[in-house]
Short mmCIF file of C-alpha atoms in Angstrom, two decimals:
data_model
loop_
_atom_site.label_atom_id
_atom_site.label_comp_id
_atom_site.label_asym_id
_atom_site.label_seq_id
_atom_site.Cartn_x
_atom_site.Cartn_y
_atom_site.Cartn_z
CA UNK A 2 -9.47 17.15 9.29
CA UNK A 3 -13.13 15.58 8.90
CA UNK A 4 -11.69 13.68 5.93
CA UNK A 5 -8.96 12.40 7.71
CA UNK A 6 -11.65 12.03 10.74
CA UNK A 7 -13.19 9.40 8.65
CA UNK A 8 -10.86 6.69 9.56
CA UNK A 9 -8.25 8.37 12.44
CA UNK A 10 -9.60 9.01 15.77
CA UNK A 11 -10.13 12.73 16.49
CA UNK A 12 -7.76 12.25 19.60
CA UNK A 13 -5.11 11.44 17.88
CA UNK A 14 -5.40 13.79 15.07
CA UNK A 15 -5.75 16.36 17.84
CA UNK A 16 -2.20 15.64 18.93
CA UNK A 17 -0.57 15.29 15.96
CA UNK A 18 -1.89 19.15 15.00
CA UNK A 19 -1.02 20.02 18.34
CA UNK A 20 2.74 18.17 18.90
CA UNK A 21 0.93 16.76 21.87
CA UNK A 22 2.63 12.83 21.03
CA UNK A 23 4.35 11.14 24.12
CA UNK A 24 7.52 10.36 24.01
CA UNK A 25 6.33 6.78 23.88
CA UNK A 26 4.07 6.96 21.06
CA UNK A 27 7.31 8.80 19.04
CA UNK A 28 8.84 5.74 19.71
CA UNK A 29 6.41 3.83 18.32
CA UNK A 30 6.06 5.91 15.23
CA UNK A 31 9.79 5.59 14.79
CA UNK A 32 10.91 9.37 14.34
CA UNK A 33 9.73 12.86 16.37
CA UNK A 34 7.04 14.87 15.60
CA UNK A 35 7.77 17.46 13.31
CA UNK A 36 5.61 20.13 11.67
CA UNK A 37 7.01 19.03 8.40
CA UNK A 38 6.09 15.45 8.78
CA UNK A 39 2.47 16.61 10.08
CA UNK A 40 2.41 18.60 6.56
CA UNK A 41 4.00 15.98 4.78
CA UNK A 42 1.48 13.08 6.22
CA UNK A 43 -1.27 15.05 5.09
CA UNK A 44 -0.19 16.12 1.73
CA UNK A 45 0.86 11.87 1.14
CA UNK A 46 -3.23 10.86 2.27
CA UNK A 47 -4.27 14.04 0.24
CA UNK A 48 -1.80 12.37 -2.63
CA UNK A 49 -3.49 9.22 -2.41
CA UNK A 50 -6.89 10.39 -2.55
CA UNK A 51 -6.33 12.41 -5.80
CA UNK A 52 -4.93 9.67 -7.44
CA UNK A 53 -7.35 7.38 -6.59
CA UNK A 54 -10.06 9.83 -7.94
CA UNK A 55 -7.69 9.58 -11.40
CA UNK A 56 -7.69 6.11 -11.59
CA UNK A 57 -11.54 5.98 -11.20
CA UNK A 58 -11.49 8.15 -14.40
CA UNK A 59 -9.00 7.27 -16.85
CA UNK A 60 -8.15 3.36 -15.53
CA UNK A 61 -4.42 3.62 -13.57
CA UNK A 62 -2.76 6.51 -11.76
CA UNK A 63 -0.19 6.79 -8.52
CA UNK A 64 0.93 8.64 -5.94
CA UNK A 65 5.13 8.88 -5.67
CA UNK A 66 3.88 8.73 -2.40
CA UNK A 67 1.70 6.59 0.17
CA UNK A 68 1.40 3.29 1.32
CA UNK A 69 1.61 3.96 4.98
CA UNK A 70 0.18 0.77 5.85
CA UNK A 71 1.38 0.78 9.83
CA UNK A 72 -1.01 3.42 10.85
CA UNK A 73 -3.93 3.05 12.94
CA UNK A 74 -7.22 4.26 14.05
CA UNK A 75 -5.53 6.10 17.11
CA UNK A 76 -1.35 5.89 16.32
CA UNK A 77 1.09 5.59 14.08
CA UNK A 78 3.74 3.30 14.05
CA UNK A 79 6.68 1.60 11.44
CA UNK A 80 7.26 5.01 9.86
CA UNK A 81 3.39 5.49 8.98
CA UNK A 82 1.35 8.50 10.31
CA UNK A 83 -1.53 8.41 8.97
CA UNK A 84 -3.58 5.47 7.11
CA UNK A 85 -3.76 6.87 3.29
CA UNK A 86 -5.57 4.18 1.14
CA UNK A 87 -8.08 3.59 4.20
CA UNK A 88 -8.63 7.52 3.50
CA UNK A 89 -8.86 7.26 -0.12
CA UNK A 90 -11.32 4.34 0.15
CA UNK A 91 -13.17 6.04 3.26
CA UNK A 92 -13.65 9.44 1.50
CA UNK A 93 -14.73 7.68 -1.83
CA UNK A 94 -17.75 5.05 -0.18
CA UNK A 95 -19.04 8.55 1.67
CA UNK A 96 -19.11 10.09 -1.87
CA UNK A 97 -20.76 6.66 -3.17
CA UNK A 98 -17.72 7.02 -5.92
CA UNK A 99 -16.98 2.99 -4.73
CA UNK A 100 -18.44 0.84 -2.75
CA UNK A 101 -16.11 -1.85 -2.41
CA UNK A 102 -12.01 -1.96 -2.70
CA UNK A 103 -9.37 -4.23 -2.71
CA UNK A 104 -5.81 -3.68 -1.37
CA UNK A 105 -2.93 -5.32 -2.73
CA UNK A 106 -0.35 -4.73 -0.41
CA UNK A 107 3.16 -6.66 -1.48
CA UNK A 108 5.57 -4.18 0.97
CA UNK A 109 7.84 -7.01 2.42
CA UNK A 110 6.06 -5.84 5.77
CA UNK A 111 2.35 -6.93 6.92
CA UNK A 112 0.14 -4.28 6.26
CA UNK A 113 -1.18 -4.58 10.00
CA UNK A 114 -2.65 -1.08 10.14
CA UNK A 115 -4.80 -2.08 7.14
CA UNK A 116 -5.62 -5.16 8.48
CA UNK A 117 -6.76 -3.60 11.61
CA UNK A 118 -8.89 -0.64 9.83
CA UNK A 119 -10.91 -2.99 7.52
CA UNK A 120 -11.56 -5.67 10.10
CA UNK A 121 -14.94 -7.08 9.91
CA UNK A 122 -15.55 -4.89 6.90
CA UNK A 123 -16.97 -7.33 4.11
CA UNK A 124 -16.58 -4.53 1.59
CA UNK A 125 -12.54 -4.24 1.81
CA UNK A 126 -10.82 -7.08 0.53
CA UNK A 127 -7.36 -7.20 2.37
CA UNK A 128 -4.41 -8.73 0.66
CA UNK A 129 -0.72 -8.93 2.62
CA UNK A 130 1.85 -11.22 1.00
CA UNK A 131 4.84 -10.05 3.26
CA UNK A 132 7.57 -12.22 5.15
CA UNK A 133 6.55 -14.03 7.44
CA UNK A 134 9.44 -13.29 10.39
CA UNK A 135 10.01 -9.51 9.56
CA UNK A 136 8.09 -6.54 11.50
CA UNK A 137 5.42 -6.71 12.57
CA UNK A 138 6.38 -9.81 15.12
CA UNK A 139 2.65 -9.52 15.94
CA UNK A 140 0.64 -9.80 13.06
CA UNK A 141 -3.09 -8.64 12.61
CA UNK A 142 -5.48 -10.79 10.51
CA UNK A 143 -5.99 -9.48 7.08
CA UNK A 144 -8.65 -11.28 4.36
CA UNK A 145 -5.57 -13.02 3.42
CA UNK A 146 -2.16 -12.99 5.16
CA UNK A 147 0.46 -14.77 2.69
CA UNK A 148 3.63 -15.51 4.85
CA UNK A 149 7.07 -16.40 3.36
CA UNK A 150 9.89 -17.52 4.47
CA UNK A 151 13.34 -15.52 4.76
CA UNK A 152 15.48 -15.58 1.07
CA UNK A 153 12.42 -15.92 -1.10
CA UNK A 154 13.48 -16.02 -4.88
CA UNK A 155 12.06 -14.58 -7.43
CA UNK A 156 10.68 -17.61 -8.66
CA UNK A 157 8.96 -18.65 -5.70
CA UNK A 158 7.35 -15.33 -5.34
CA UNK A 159 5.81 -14.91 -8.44
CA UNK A 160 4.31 -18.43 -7.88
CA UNK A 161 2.83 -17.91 -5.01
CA UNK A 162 1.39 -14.25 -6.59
CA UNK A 163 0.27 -15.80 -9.28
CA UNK A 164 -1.70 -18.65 -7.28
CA UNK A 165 -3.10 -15.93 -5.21
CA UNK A 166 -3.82 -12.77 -6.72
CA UNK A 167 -6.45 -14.09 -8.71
CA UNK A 168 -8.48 -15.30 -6.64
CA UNK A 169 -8.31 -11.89 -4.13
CA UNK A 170 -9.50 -10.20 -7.11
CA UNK A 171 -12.22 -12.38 -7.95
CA UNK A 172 -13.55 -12.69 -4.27
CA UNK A 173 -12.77 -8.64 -3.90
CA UNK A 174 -15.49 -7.83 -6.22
CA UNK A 175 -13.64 -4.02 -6.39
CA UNK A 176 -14.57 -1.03 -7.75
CA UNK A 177 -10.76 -0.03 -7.62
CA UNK A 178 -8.01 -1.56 -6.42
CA UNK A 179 -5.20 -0.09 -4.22
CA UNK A 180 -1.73 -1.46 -4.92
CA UNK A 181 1.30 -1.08 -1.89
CA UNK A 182 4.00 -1.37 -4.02
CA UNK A 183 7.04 -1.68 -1.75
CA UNK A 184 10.26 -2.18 -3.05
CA UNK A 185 12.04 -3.71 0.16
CA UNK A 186 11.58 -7.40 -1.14
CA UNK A 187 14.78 -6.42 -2.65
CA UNK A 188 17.98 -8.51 -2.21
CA UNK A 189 19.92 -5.39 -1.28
CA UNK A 190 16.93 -4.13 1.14
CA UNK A 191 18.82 -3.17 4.79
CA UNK A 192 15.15 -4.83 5.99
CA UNK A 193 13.90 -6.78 3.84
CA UNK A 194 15.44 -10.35 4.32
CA UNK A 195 14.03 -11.53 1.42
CA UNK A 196 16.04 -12.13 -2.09
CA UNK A 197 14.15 -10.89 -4.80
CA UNK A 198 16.05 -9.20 -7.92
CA UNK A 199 15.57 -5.92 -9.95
CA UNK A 200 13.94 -8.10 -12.51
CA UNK A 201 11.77 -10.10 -10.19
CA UNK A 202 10.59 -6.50 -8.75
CA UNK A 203 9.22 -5.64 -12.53
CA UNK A 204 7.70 -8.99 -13.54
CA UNK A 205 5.93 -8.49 -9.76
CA UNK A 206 4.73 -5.17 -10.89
CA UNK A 207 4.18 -6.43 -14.36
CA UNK A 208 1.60 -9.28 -12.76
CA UNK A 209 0.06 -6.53 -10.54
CA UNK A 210 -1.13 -4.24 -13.23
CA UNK A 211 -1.94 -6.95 -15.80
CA UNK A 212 -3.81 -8.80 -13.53
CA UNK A 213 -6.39 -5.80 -12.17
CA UNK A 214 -6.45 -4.04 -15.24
CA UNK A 215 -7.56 -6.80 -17.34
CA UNK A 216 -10.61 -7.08 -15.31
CA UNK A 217 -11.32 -3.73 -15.94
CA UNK A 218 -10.78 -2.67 -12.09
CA UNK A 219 -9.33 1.04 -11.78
CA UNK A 220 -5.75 0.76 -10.29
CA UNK A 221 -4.11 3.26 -7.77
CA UNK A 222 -0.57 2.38 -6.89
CA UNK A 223 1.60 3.70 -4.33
CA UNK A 224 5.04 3.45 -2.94
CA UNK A 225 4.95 1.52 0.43
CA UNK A 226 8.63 1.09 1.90
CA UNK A 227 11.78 0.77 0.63
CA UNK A 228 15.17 0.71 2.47
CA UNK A 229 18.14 0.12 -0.50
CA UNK A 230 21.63 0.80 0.18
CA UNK A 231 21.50 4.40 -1.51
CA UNK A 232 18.23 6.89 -1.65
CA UNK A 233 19.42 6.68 -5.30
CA UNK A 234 18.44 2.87 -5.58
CA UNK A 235 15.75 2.80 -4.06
CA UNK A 236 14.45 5.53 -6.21
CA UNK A 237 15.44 3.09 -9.12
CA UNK A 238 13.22 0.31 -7.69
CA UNK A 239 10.03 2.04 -7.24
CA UNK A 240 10.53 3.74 -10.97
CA UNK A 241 9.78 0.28 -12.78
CA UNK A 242 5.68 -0.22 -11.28
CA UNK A 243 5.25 3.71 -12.92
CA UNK A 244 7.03 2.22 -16.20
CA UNK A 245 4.87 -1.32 -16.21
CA UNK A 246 1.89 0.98 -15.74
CA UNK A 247 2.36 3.16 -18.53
CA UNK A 248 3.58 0.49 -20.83
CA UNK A 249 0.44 -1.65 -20.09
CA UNK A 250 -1.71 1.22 -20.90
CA UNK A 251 0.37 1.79 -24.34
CA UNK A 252 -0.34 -1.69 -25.08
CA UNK A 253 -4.14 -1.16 -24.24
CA UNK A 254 -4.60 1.42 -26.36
CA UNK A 255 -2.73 0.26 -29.16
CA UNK A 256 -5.03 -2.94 -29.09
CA UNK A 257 -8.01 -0.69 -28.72
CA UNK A 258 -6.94 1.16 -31.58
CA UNK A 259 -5.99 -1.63 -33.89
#
């Protein structure tokens, strides 16, 4: 609980080990409390944490998990309990493991909880590239917001990444970089409402990993949302950023070799 204490409020960590939530703030969240999603929250942050810790050792690593970027201080909302990166990042500065940290978050959805945990911290550079007229309706301010507009193509998209990304990194300064990989900028996303395909979803990835890791930034990826037509697809989606990671460190090593 005290690492989770470092970013959550104890108040509301109280309730959530206690199944003291209102009916109101379960409605926020968007499901009941459960002791399985009170275990499950804690194992995702605990998921994020390790693999952040990885990635600070051998270069890249993910959690099949995370990306709960709708939490806050004191509730959760959109799905997301608790805050994981802003643990990770939290629990590494108090260690002096980092001291600063960029988040790449590229779920179709602002990452308003982030937004709202870093503000005013100069040390965590916050990056949302979501669209612009999906939830939240209220947005909160991140270092950079990037909003587009319903249908974006894959084309468009990767323009815009590539004019951007760039220059987060170089203002980030980052010890390690946190990517929220979400895969509902999918075409067939129930949520999404933007139009980007399977292969626009990999060269996105692709960009991601290429981009940080050339720099020589440690990478931590994790999942963020993802709402396909089958549990199946969606599965399929988030499988290519594990694949573009791996293959990117094949190619490293092969040139390191060589």
């Amino acid at each position: 609980m005290d690492t989770l204490a470092l970013v959550h409020t104890r108040e509301y960590l109280e309730k959530l080990e206690k199944s003291a939530l209102t009916p109101a703030e379960m409605r926020r969240l968007g499901m009941p409390w459960s002791e399985a999603l009170w275990v499950r929250s804690r194992l995702a942050a605990g998921g994020t944490l390790l693999a952040a810790r990885a990635a600070l050792e051998v270069g890249i690593a993910g959690n099949l998990a995370g990306g709960t970027h709708h939490a806050f201080a004191d509730h959760g909302e959109g799905f997301c309990v608790l805050k994981d990166v802003a643990i990770a990042v939290a629990k590494l500065r108090r260690e002096t493991a980092i001291r600063r940290a960029a988040i790449i978050d590229l779920d179709v959805h602002q990452g308003n909880g982030t937004a709202a945990i870093f503000e005013g911290d100069d040390a965590v550079f916050t990056f949302s590239m979501h669209g612009e007229r999906n939830y939240p309706l209220q947005k909160t301010r991140s270092s950079l917001d990037v909003g587009l507009a319903d249908a974006a193509e894959d084309t468009g998209y990767l323009e815009c990444l590539n004019r951007h990304l760039p220059q987060v990194l170089d203002a980030a300064r980052a010890d390690i970089a946190f990517y929220v990989a979400g895969v509902d900028v999918a075409s067939c996303d129930r949520y999404g409402k933007l139009s980007l395909s399977e292969e626009g979803i990999r060269l996105r990835d692709a960009r991601v990993i290429e981009c940080v890791r050339d720099r020589e930034i440690p990478l931590c990826i994790v999942l963020g949302g993802g709402y396909a037509p089958s549990r199946v697809r969606t599965a399929e989606l988030h499988m290519h950023v594990f694949r573009e990671a791996a293959a990117y460190e094949v190619r490293r090593r092969a040139q390191t070799a060589a």
